[in-house]
C-alpha cells in the first residue's frame, strides 16, 4: 500500500502584518482624541485655576505652553521609537504614562507642580500619538485605510472643539468638589479602558528596517521648536525681557543647523530624524504647508473666543464652552460625509471647505461687532455652524493627503512629522493670535480686539484656500 503525501505550500518572506479590526481602530482613535482634548480643555478652566492656585498670567500660559511644547518637541522621536521597539509597546507605555501624568495634574498642590505635570503629560502624549497613525498605515490599505484616515481626521477636529466644551462643563459641574481638577482627572478612567482594549485589540507592528535614534537631529529639532515657541508664548506676559529676543534670534540658526545636519546624514546614507528626502513626496510637502495656517487659525480662534466670552461677554465656563457646540456638531456630520465627497470631487473639497469656513468666520465677526457684549450661543450659531462644515471638509482630507504616499517602512517617521507640524502650529496659534488679542485689548477694548483678531484669522483662511489649489487632484 502506497502512502500518498500531500505537499503543502511553504510560506516564505516576513509574516503578514495583522489587520486592525473595528475594536482596534476604536481604541487607537480614542487614544488620538486624548492629547488634543487636553490641549484645549484647559482654555475655559484657566481663570478658575488661576484663582485657586494664585497663579500669575505668565504661569497660566506655561500651563498651556508646557504641555504643547513638550508634546511638539518629542513627537518625531516618539514615532522613531515606535518603529524601532514596536508601536504597540510604545502605545501602551505612552497611554499608561498619560494616565499617570493626568492624575499628577489633577492632584497638583500648586501652580508650578501643575506646570511640571503638564510638561510630563505632553511628553507622554508624544510617545502615544505617533503610534496611532503609524499603526493605521501599517495595518490597513485601500478603502479601509481611506476610511480609517477619514475617521482619524474627524476625531482630531472634533476633539479640539469638544475639549473646550467638556472643560466648561466639568469646571461648572464641580464633581465631588474637584472644580478645575476634574478636567485632568477625567482622563484616568478613560486611559484604564483604553489600556484594557489596546492589550486585546491593537496588533504589534514595527518597521521592517528600524532606524536608530538620530541624537544630534533630536537635540537640534528640540532647540528649534523651543527657541520659537517659548518666547512667543511667554513674552507678552513676562514683559518681553531680553531672553525672549535672544531666543527668537537664535531660532533661524537652530533651524538651519537642524536642516544641515539632517541633509548631511540623509546624503551619507544614515538615518536622520526627519529625512529631507521625505519631503520629495509632493503630497506630503504640500499637505504640511497647508496644515500650518489651518492649525494656527484653529487653535488661535479657540483660545481667543474662550477668553473673550468669559472675560468680555461675562459668560460662565459652561456657556462659553457650549457657544461652540454648533461648530462641533456640524463638524462631526460633515466629516462623515467627507470620504464620499473626496471620492467624487477629489481634493477640490478642501478649497470649498476653506470658502465655507471663511463665510462662517465672517458671520461670527459680524455677530461680535453688532451684538457685543451680548454674545453667546444664539448669536454665534449661524457662523459657527458654517465654519464647522468648512473645517470638516479640510482637516481630515489634509491629513489623508499628507500620509497618502509615505512608504509603510517610514510610517512612524511620516506620522511623527505630520503630527509635529500640526502640534507646533497649534501652539504657535495660541502664541501669536492669542498674544495679539491680549495685547490689543488694553488699547482697543475687548470687542474691537476680538474683531481685529478674527479678521486676521480670516486672512489666514484665505491663504489656506489658495494653497489648497496646489494639492494633487486625487489621493493615492
Tab-separated table of C-alpha atoms in Angstrom:
chain	number	residue	atom	x	y	z
A	1	UNK	CA	0.000	0.000	0.000
A	2	UNK	CA	1.450	3.289	-1.045
A	3	UNK	CA	1.089	6.264	1.238
A	4	UNK	CA	0.354	9.481	-0.534
A	5	UNK	CA	1.984	12.528	0.917
A	6	UNK	CA	0.290	15.805	0.110
A	7	UNK	CA	2.760	18.622	-0.064
A	8	UNK	CA	1.845	21.940	1.477
A	9	UNK	CA	2.997	25.253	0.105
A	10	UNK	CA	5.846	26.722	2.059
A	11	UNK	CA	5.330	30.336	3.117
A	12	UNK	CA	8.361	32.473	2.536
A	13	UNK	CA	9.139	36.047	3.454
A	14	UNK	CA	8.155	38.014	6.518
A	15	UNK	CA	4.911	37.159	8.294
A	16	UNK	CA	1.862	39.094	7.236
A	17	UNK	CA	1.028	42.124	9.348
A	18	UNK	CA	-2.196	41.549	11.312
A	19	UNK	CA	-5.120	43.689	10.250
A	20	UNK	CA	-6.549	46.360	12.506
A	21	UNK	CA	-10.107	45.375	13.410
A	22	UNK	CA	-13.016	47.600	14.327
A	23	UNK	CA	-12.331	47.458	18.074
A	24	UNK	CA	-8.642	48.157	17.490
A	25	UNK	CA	-9.481	51.176	15.331
A	26	UNK	CA	-11.855	52.480	18.004
A	27	UNK	CA	-9.099	52.082	20.606
A	28	UNK	CA	-6.419	53.960	18.675
A	29	UNK	CA	-8.888	56.724	17.805
A	30	UNK	CA	-9.775	57.032	21.496
A	31	UNK	CA	-6.078	57.480	22.193
A	32	UNK	CA	-5.789	60.025	19.380
A	33	UNK	CA	-8.554	62.097	20.962
A	34	UNK	CA	-6.954	62.328	24.416
A	35	UNK	CA	-3.931	64.580	23.656
A	36	UNK	CA	-5.969	67.005	21.531
A	37	UNK	CA	-8.792	67.194	24.055
A	38	UNK	CA	-6.225	68.011	26.738
A	39	UNK	CA	-4.594	70.737	24.670
A	40	UNK	CA	-7.892	72.649	24.554
A	41	UNK	CA	-9.662	71.515	27.715
A	42	UNK	CA	-7.791	73.985	29.915
A	43	UNK	CA	-8.783	77.101	27.918
A	44	UNK	CA	-12.027	77.655	29.816
A	45	UNK	CA	-10.540	76.354	33.077
A	46	UNK	CA	-7.624	78.826	33.247
A	47	UNK	CA	-9.481	81.567	35.203
A	48	UNK	CA	-10.537	79.032	37.852
A	49	UNK	CA	-7.025	77.528	38.018
A	50	UNK	CA	-5.514	80.997	38.432
A	51	UNK	CA	-7.870	81.907	41.262
A	52	UNK	CA	-7.455	78.597	43.095
A	53	UNK	CA	-3.661	78.357	42.842
A	54	UNK	CA	-2.919	82.111	42.962
A	55	UNK	CA	-1.114	81.773	39.650
A	56	UNK	CA	0.069	84.753	37.622
A	57	UNK	CA	-0.854	85.140	33.960
A	58	UNK	CA	2.651	84.104	32.904
A	59	UNK	CA	2.426	80.874	34.915
A	60	UNK	CA	-1.023	80.125	33.500
A	61	UNK	CA	0.361	80.498	29.999
A	62	UNK	CA	3.028	77.963	30.950
A	63	UNK	CA	0.245	75.515	31.886
A	64	UNK	CA	-0.786	75.665	28.222
A	65	UNK	CA	2.677	76.065	26.697
A	66	UNK	CA	4.453	73.456	28.836
A	67	UNK	CA	2.142	70.760	27.519
A	68	UNK	CA	2.171	71.961	23.901
A	69	UNK	CA	5.923	72.477	23.637
A	70	UNK	CA	6.897	69.140	25.251
A	71	UNK	CA	4.375	67.416	23.005
A	72	UNK	CA	5.659	69.069	19.829
A	73	UNK	CA	9.356	68.621	20.658
A	74	UNK	CA	9.154	64.846	21.235
A	75	UNK	CA	6.601	63.712	18.623
A	76	UNK	CA	9.038	62.770	15.858
A	77	UNK	CA	11.225	60.943	18.387
A	78	UNK	CA	8.125	59.070	19.572
A	79	UNK	CA	7.422	57.928	16.025
A	80	UNK	CA	11.011	56.765	15.563
A	81	UNK	CA	10.995	54.806	18.836
A	82	UNK	CA	7.763	53.087	17.796
A	83	UNK	CA	9.362	51.997	14.522
A	84	UNK	CA	12.361	50.714	16.460
A	85	UNK	CA	10.861	48.976	19.511
A	86	UNK	CA	7.319	48.206	18.396
A	87	UNK	CA	4.375	50.567	18.037
A	88	UNK	CA	2.014	48.666	20.320
A	89	UNK	CA	4.617	48.660	23.081
A	90	UNK	CA	5.158	52.428	22.827
A	91	UNK	CA	1.404	52.956	22.527
A	92	UNK	CA	0.680	51.096	25.765
A	93	UNK	CA	3.577	52.731	27.613
A	94	UNK	CA	2.641	56.210	26.405
A	95	UNK	CA	-1.014	55.735	27.316
A	96	UNK	CA	-0.171	54.491	30.810
A	97	UNK	CA	2.164	57.457	31.342
A	98	UNK	CA	-0.529	59.812	30.061
A	99	UNK	CA	-2.924	58.485	32.691
A	100	UNK	CA	-0.370	58.871	35.488
A	101	UNK	CA	0.622	62.394	34.478
A	102	UNK	CA	-3.062	63.363	34.163
A	103	UNK	CA	-3.502	62.172	37.744
A	104	UNK	CA	-0.492	64.280	38.769
A	105	UNK	CA	-2.064	67.333	37.075
A	106	UNK	CA	-5.349	66.756	38.887
A	107	UNK	CA	-3.618	66.449	42.263
A	108	UNK	CA	-1.115	69.302	41.775
A	109	UNK	CA	-0.793	71.244	45.053
A	110	UNK	CA	0.482	74.465	43.459
A	111	UNK	CA	0.893	76.183	40.108
A	112	UNK	CA	4.479	75.118	39.407
A	113	UNK	CA	3.664	71.481	40.186
A	114	UNK	CA	0.871	71.762	37.621
A	115	UNK	CA	3.244	73.246	35.034
A	116	UNK	CA	5.705	70.375	35.588
A	117	UNK	CA	2.992	67.716	35.402
A	118	UNK	CA	1.592	69.281	32.224
A	119	UNK	CA	5.008	69.112	30.554
A	120	UNK	CA	5.286	65.441	31.528
A	121	UNK	CA	1.766	64.866	30.204
A	122	UNK	CA	2.803	66.366	26.858
A	123	UNK	CA	5.847	64.090	26.708
A	124	UNK	CA	3.613	61.064	27.375
A	125	UNK	CA	1.281	62.110	24.578
A	126	UNK	CA	4.273	62.334	22.241
A	127	UNK	CA	5.077	58.675	22.920
A	128	UNK	CA	1.478	57.557	22.348
A	129	UNK	CA	0.056	59.560	19.459
A	130	UNK	CA	2.515	58.815	16.605
A	131	UNK	CA	1.798	55.097	17.086
A	132	UNK	CA	-1.860	55.700	16.181
A	133	UNK	CA	-1.197	56.898	12.654
A	134	UNK	CA	1.713	54.515	12.141
A	135	UNK	CA	-0.456	51.553	13.189
A	136	UNK	CA	-3.226	52.628	10.810
A	137	UNK	CA	-0.702	52.993	7.981
A	138	UNK	CA	0.878	49.603	8.686
A	139	UNK	CA	-2.288	47.532	9.202
A	140	UNK	CA	-4.736	48.901	6.616
A	141	UNK	CA	-4.758	49.508	2.888
A	142	UNK	CA	-7.050	50.677	0.118
A	143	UNK	CA	-10.602	51.702	1.092
A	144	UNK	CA	-10.088	50.556	4.710
A	145	UNK	CA	-7.154	52.919	5.090
A	146	UNK	CA	-9.086	55.769	3.477
A	147	UNK	CA	-11.965	55.193	5.891
A	148	UNK	CA	-9.625	54.922	8.904
A	149	UNK	CA	-7.770	58.106	7.950
A	150	UNK	CA	-11.054	59.921	7.434
A	151	UNK	CA	-12.177	58.859	10.902
A	152	UNK	CA	-8.816	59.926	12.350
A	153	UNK	CA	-9.154	63.395	10.834
A	154	UNK	CA	-12.741	63.656	12.066
A	155	UNK	CA	-11.636	62.576	15.554
A	156	UNK	CA	-8.835	65.138	15.600
A	157	UNK	CA	-11.047	68.054	14.621
A	158	UNK	CA	-13.931	67.083	16.875
A	159	UNK	CA	-11.577	66.565	19.830
A	160	UNK	CA	-10.254	70.111	19.582
A	161	UNK	CA	-13.740	71.602	19.848
A	162	UNK	CA	-15.132	69.016	22.269
A	163	UNK	CA	-12.197	69.588	24.632
A	164	UNK	CA	-13.207	73.193	25.156
A	165	UNK	CA	-16.877	72.297	25.656
A	166	UNK	CA	-16.031	69.456	28.046
A	167	UNK	CA	-13.720	71.718	30.035
A	168	UNK	CA	-16.513	74.201	30.666
A	169	UNK	CA	-18.990	71.501	31.694
A	170	UNK	CA	-16.556	69.807	34.089
A	171	UNK	CA	-15.453	73.023	35.789
A	172	UNK	CA	-19.063	74.085	36.362
A	173	UNK	CA	-20.157	70.620	37.497
A	174	UNK	CA	-17.535	70.716	40.276
A	175	UNK	CA	-17.731	66.917	40.657
A	176	UNK	CA	-17.155	65.962	44.317
A	177	UNK	CA	-15.688	69.405	44.893
A	178	UNK	CA	-12.844	68.825	42.421
A	179	UNK	CA	-13.516	72.010	40.398
A	180	UNK	CA	-10.916	72.517	37.665
A	181	UNK	CA	-9.065	69.347	38.705
A	182	UNK	CA	-11.730	67.205	37.056
A	183	UNK	CA	-10.577	68.341	33.595
A	184	UNK	CA	-7.430	66.253	34.195
A	185	UNK	CA	-8.802	63.508	36.450
A	186	UNK	CA	-11.392	62.554	33.812
A	187	UNK	CA	-8.537	61.107	31.742
A	188	UNK	CA	-7.736	58.408	34.288
A	189	UNK	CA	-10.775	56.128	33.772
A	190	UNK	CA	-10.600	56.705	30.020
A	191	UNK	CA	-6.955	55.584	29.988
A	192	UNK	CA	-7.768	52.466	32.027
A	193	UNK	CA	-10.441	51.491	29.492
A	194	UNK	CA	-8.044	52.265	26.641
A	195	UNK	CA	-5.290	50.098	28.094
A	196	UNK	CA	-7.711	47.198	28.576
A	197	UNK	CA	-8.907	47.419	24.965
A	198	UNK	CA	-5.450	48.033	23.486
A	199	UNK	CA	-3.988	44.949	25.148
A	200	UNK	CA	-6.577	42.851	23.302
A	201	UNK	CA	-7.289	44.629	20.043
A	202	UNK	CA	-4.238	46.592	18.846
A	203	UNK	CA	-1.716	44.464	16.895
A	204	UNK	CA	2.033	44.861	17.285
A	205	UNK	CA	3.829	46.358	14.297
A	206	UNK	CA	7.260	47.781	13.725
A	207	UNK	CA	9.319	48.954	10.794
A	208	UNK	CA	10.839	46.209	8.663
A	209	UNK	CA	14.038	48.267	8.671
A	210	UNK	CA	14.064	50.071	12.016
A	211	UNK	CA	16.237	53.162	12.090
A	212	UNK	CA	18.282	54.124	15.170
A	213	UNK	CA	17.674	57.362	17.021
A	214	UNK	CA	19.321	60.417	15.492
A	215	UNK	CA	20.656	62.116	18.635
A	216	UNK	CA	22.046	65.336	17.018
A	217	UNK	CA	18.857	65.748	14.987
A	218	UNK	CA	16.683	65.236	18.062
A	219	UNK	CA	18.500	67.912	20.040
A	220	UNK	CA	18.525	70.402	17.152
A	221	UNK	CA	14.814	69.886	16.420
A	222	UNK	CA	14.060	70.438	20.115
A	223	UNK	CA	16.204	73.598	20.101
A	224	UNK	CA	14.412	74.909	17.005
A	225	UNK	CA	10.936	74.412	18.449
A	226	UNK	CA	11.853	75.696	21.919
A	227	UNK	CA	13.581	78.875	20.699
A	228	UNK	CA	10.471	79.777	18.684
A	229	UNK	CA	7.517	78.711	20.822
A	230	UNK	CA	8.684	79.511	24.370
A	231	UNK	CA	9.429	83.240	23.834
A	232	UNK	CA	6.302	83.757	21.726
A	233	UNK	CA	4.152	82.118	24.393
A	234	UNK	CA	5.729	83.762	27.444
A	235	UNK	CA	6.990	87.046	26.004
A	236	UNK	CA	3.911	89.248	26.462
A	237	UNK	CA	3.088	88.104	29.997
A	238	UNK	CA	6.758	88.406	31.049
A	239	UNK	CA	7.118	91.902	29.544
A	240	UNK	CA	9.358	90.792	26.652
A	241	UNK	CA	12.640	90.539	28.599
A	242	UNK	CA	15.982	90.213	26.831
A	243	UNK	CA	15.981	86.406	26.839
A	244	UNK	CA	12.855	86.309	24.666
A	245	UNK	CA	14.520	88.348	21.916
A	246	UNK	CA	17.754	86.375	22.159
A	247	UNK	CA	15.755	83.139	21.868
A	248	UNK	CA	13.864	84.357	18.792
A	249	UNK	CA	17.146	85.492	17.243
A	250	UNK	CA	18.591	82.006	17.818
A	251	UNK	CA	15.654	80.257	16.135
A	252	UNK	CA	16.750	80.623	12.471
A	253	UNK	CA	20.263	79.428	13.326
A	254	UNK	CA	18.948	76.376	15.189
A	255	UNK	CA	16.567	75.573	12.317
A	256	UNK	CA	19.334	75.978	9.715
A	257	UNK	CA	21.669	73.741	11.739
A	258	UNK	CA	18.937	71.098	12.040
A	259	UNK	CA	18.325	71.100	8.289
A	260	UNK	CA	22.077	70.931	7.502
A	261	UNK	CA	22.687	68.020	9.895
A	262	UNK	CA	19.669	66.089	8.596
A	263	UNK	CA	20.590	66.643	4.943
A	264	UNK	CA	24.184	65.537	5.548
A	265	UNK	CA	23.012	62.371	7.299
A	266	UNK	CA	20.487	61.637	4.538
A	267	UNK	CA	23.091	62.021	1.785
A	268	UNK	CA	25.551	59.843	3.688
A	269	UNK	CA	23.032	57.009	3.810
A	270	UNK	CA	22.445	57.326	7.552
A	271	UNK	CA	19.060	57.652	9.219
A	272	UNK	CA	18.168	61.255	10.138
A	273	UNK	CA	15.312	62.024	12.498
A	274	UNK	CA	13.430	63.834	9.728
A	275	UNK	CA	14.795	62.619	6.371
A	276	UNK	CA	14.847	65.566	3.935
A	277	UNK	CA	14.232	63.034	1.164
A	278	UNK	CA	10.766	62.508	2.704
A	279	UNK	CA	9.856	65.995	1.511
A	280	UNK	CA	10.429	64.919	-2.078
A	281	UNK	CA	6.925	63.425	-1.799
A	282	UNK	CA	4.789	66.193	-3.297
A	283	UNK	CA	1.596	65.231	-1.462
A	284	UNK	CA	3.366	65.287	1.924
A	285	UNK	CA	5.146	68.573	1.270
A	286	UNK	CA	2.084	70.445	0.042
A	287	UNK	CA	-0.191	68.942	2.671
A	288	UNK	CA	2.133	70.020	5.500
A	289	UNK	CA	2.356	73.529	4.049
A	290	UNK	CA	-1.431	73.699	4.146
A	291	UNK	CA	-1.685	72.341	7.686
A	292	UNK	CA	0.340	75.218	9.162
A	293	UNK	CA	-2.066	78.144	8.568
A	294	UNK	CA	-5.100	75.918	9.191
A	295	UNK	CA	-3.852	74.788	12.620
A	296	UNK	CA	-2.608	78.241	13.628
A	297	UNK	CA	-6.033	79.698	12.893
A	298	UNK	CA	-7.921	76.853	14.588
A	299	UNK	CA	-6.098	76.996	17.921
A	300	UNK	CA	-5.837	80.778	17.924
A	301	UNK	CA	-9.586	81.092	17.428
A	302	UNK	CA	-10.393	78.592	20.177
A	303	UNK	CA	-8.179	80.396	22.698
A	304	UNK	CA	-9.343	83.898	21.790
A	305	UNK	CA	-13.058	83.069	21.794
A	306	UNK	CA	-12.742	81.357	25.206
A	307	UNK	CA	-11.117	84.458	26.730
A	308	UNK	CA	-13.494	86.901	25.010
A	309	UNK	CA	-16.661	85.066	26.026
A	310	UNK	CA	-15.623	84.691	29.676
A	311	UNK	CA	-13.744	87.903	30.407
A	312	UNK	CA	-15.533	90.178	27.945
A	313	UNK	CA	-19.073	88.864	27.469
A	314	UNK	CA	-19.257	87.662	31.069
A	315	UNK	CA	-20.268	84.073	30.292
A	316	UNK	CA	-19.575	81.227	32.680
A	317	UNK	CA	-17.424	78.246	31.654
A	318	UNK	CA	-20.419	76.151	30.548
A	319	UNK	CA	-21.976	78.875	28.402
A	320	UNK	CA	-18.582	79.764	26.922
A	321	UNK	CA	-17.955	76.124	26.002
A	322	UNK	CA	-21.443	75.453	24.680
A	323	UNK	CA	-21.297	78.518	22.432
A	324	UNK	CA	-19.117	76.366	20.169
A	325	UNK	CA	-21.411	73.323	20.272
A	326	UNK	CA	-22.892	74.058	16.794
A	327	UNK	CA	-19.374	74.020	15.357
A	328	UNK	CA	-18.682	70.613	16.924
A	329	UNK	CA	-21.991	69.037	15.859
A	330	UNK	CA	-21.780	70.224	12.259
A	331	UNK	CA	-18.101	69.260	12.074
A	332	UNK	CA	-18.968	65.714	13.108
A	333	UNK	CA	-21.673	65.178	10.488
A	334	UNK	CA	-19.795	66.822	7.633
A	335	UNK	CA	-16.631	64.857	8.412
A	336	UNK	CA	-18.641	61.643	7.976
A	337	UNK	CA	-19.659	62.808	4.502
A	338	UNK	CA	-16.091	63.819	3.630
A	339	UNK	CA	-14.846	60.470	2.216
A	340	UNK	CA	-17.781	60.264	-0.223
A	341	UNK	CA	-17.217	63.834	-1.346
A	342	UNK	CA	-13.494	63.196	-1.832
A	343	UNK	CA	-14.238	60.060	-3.864
A	344	UNK	CA	-16.394	62.158	-6.184
A	345	UNK	CA	-14.625	65.527	-6.295
A	346	UNK	CA	-11.087	64.748	-5.146
A	347	UNK	CA	-9.125	67.324	-3.177
A	348	UNK	CA	-11.203	70.189	-4.574
A	349	UNK	CA	-13.262	69.557	-1.451
A	350	UNK	CA	-10.524	71.401	0.505
A	351	UNK	CA	-10.797	74.850	-1.165
A	352	UNK	CA	-14.590	74.524	-0.966
A	353	UNK	CA	-14.190	73.897	2.761
A	354	UNK	CA	-11.923	76.937	3.111
A	355	UNK	CA	-14.560	79.086	1.413
A	356	UNK	CA	-17.244	77.806	3.797
A	357	UNK	CA	-15.002	78.389	6.814
A	358	UNK	CA	-14.342	81.936	5.618
A	359	UNK	CA	-18.075	82.653	5.348
A	360	UNK	CA	-18.662	81.236	8.830
A	361	UNK	CA	-15.822	83.254	10.334
A	362	UNK	CA	-17.139	86.415	8.674
A	363	UNK	CA	-20.581	85.761	10.180
A	364	UNK	CA	-19.069	85.333	13.649
A	365	UNK	CA	-17.047	88.533	13.213
A	366	UNK	CA	-20.216	90.399	12.249
A	367	UNK	CA	-22.031	88.934	15.249
A	368	UNK	CA	-19.238	90.098	17.581
A	369	UNK	CA	-19.335	93.592	16.081
A	370	UNK	CA	-23.126	94.012	16.242
A	371	UNK	CA	-24.106	92.090	19.388
A	372	UNK	CA	-21.269	92.780	21.844
A	373	UNK	CA	-21.336	92.216	24.785
A	374	UNK	CA	-24.447	90.052	24.333
A	375	UNK	CA	-22.504	87.350	22.533
A	376	UNK	CA	-23.297	83.684	23.106
A	377	UNK	CA	-24.724	80.524	21.590
A	378	UNK	CA	-27.596	82.162	19.671
A	379	UNK	CA	-25.523	84.985	18.182
A	380	UNK	CA	-22.631	82.720	17.163
A	381	UNK	CA	-24.778	79.792	15.954
A	382	UNK	CA	-25.034	80.592	12.192
A	383	UNK	CA	-21.349	81.397	11.802
A	384	UNK	CA	-20.147	78.534	14.000
A	385	UNK	CA	-22.253	76.013	12.070
A	386	UNK	CA	-20.982	77.166	8.669
A	387	UNK	CA	-17.368	77.324	9.918
A	388	UNK	CA	-17.675	73.807	11.361
A	389	UNK	CA	-18.791	72.473	7.983
A	390	UNK	CA	-15.844	74.161	6.286
A	391	UNK	CA	-13.300	72.864	8.776
A	392	UNK	CA	-14.664	69.313	8.460
A	393	UNK	CA	-14.059	69.402	4.709
A	394	UNK	CA	-10.434	70.432	5.233
A	395	UNK	CA	-8.685	68.781	8.189
A	396	UNK	CA	-9.472	65.071	7.561
A	397	UNK	CA	-8.642	65.440	3.858
A	398	UNK	CA	-5.371	67.274	4.521
A	399	UNK	CA	-4.260	64.502	6.875
A	400	UNK	CA	-5.071	61.845	4.277
A	401	UNK	CA	-3.116	63.756	1.646
A	402	UNK	CA	-0.012	64.146	3.836
A	403	UNK	CA	0.360	60.407	4.531
A	404	UNK	CA	-1.086	59.018	1.292
A	405	UNK	CA	2.260	58.261	-0.360
A	406	UNK	CA	4.533	57.732	2.660
A	407	UNK	CA	6.116	54.239	2.433
A	408	UNK	CA	4.942	51.778	5.086
A	409	UNK	CA	8.503	51.356	6.394
A	410	UNK	CA	8.543	55.070	7.229
A	411	UNK	CA	5.030	55.216	8.648
A	412	UNK	CA	6.264	56.207	12.108
A	413	UNK	CA	8.536	58.958	10.800
A	414	UNK	CA	5.862	60.315	8.455
A	415	UNK	CA	3.241	60.281	11.195
A	416	UNK	CA	5.607	61.998	13.613
A	417	UNK	CA	6.440	64.725	11.099
A	418	UNK	CA	2.758	65.397	10.373
A	419	UNK	CA	1.649	65.488	13.994
A	420	UNK	CA	4.677	67.612	14.971
A	421	UNK	CA	3.754	70.123	12.275
A	422	UNK	CA	0.155	70.149	13.476
A	423	UNK	CA	1.022	70.429	17.180
A	424	UNK	CA	3.695	73.091	16.676
A	425	UNK	CA	1.215	75.095	14.615
A	426	UNK	CA	-1.492	74.696	17.267
A	427	UNK	CA	0.923	76.018	19.905
A	428	UNK	CA	2.023	78.782	17.529
A	429	UNK	CA	-1.616	79.811	17.021
A	430	UNK	CA	-2.143	80.344	20.746
A	431	UNK	CA	1.220	82.135	20.994
A	432	UNK	CA	0.627	84.503	18.044
A	433	UNK	CA	-3.113	85.160	17.709
A	434	UNK	CA	-3.595	84.826	21.470
A	435	UNK	CA	-0.759	87.253	22.209
A	436	UNK	CA	-2.023	89.685	19.567
A	437	UNK	CA	-5.544	89.647	21.002
A	438	UNK	CA	-4.425	90.147	24.602
A	439	UNK	CA	-2.056	92.931	23.538
A	440	UNK	CA	-4.839	94.781	21.684
A	441	UNK	CA	-7.396	94.583	24.500
A	442	UNK	CA	-5.989	97.405	26.714
A	443	UNK	CA	-5.936	99.937	23.871
A	444	UNK	CA	-8.904	98.884	21.738
A	445	UNK	CA	-11.284	97.221	24.147
A	446	UNK	CA	-12.405	93.595	24.098
A	447	UNK	CA	-14.850	93.870	21.187
A	448	UNK	CA	-12.538	95.631	18.757
A	449	UNK	CA	-9.614	93.395	19.724
A	450	UNK	CA	-11.766	90.324	19.043
A	451	UNK	CA	-12.982	91.641	15.683
A	452	UNK	CA	-9.451	92.575	14.610
A	453	UNK	CA	-8.085	89.144	15.557
A	454	UNK	CA	-10.910	87.367	13.728
A	455	UNK	CA	-10.258	89.442	10.588
A	456	UNK	CA	-6.582	88.444	10.693
A	457	UNK	CA	-7.623	84.828	11.023
A	458	UNK	CA	-9.918	85.320	8.022
A	459	UNK	CA	-6.847	86.299	6.011
A	460	UNK	CA	-5.238	83.038	7.144
A	461	UNK	CA	-8.274	81.088	5.926
A	462	UNK	CA	-7.935	82.796	2.522
A	463	UNK	CA	-4.272	81.721	2.434
A	464	UNK	CA	-5.293	78.134	3.243
A	465	UNK	CA	-7.781	78.175	0.383
A	466	UNK	CA	-5.189	79.439	-2.099
A	467	UNK	CA	-2.581	76.893	-1.015
A	468	UNK	CA	-5.120	74.068	-1.289
A	469	UNK	CA	-5.422	74.683	-5.034
A	470	UNK	CA	-1.924	73.190	-5.379
A	471	UNK	CA	-2.848	69.830	-3.825
A	472	UNK	CA	-2.813	66.752	-6.070
A	473	UNK	CA	-6.300	66.330	-7.529
A	474	UNK	CA	-6.636	62.779	-6.256
A	475	UNK	CA	-5.435	60.993	-3.117
A	476	UNK	CA	-3.280	57.906	-3.647
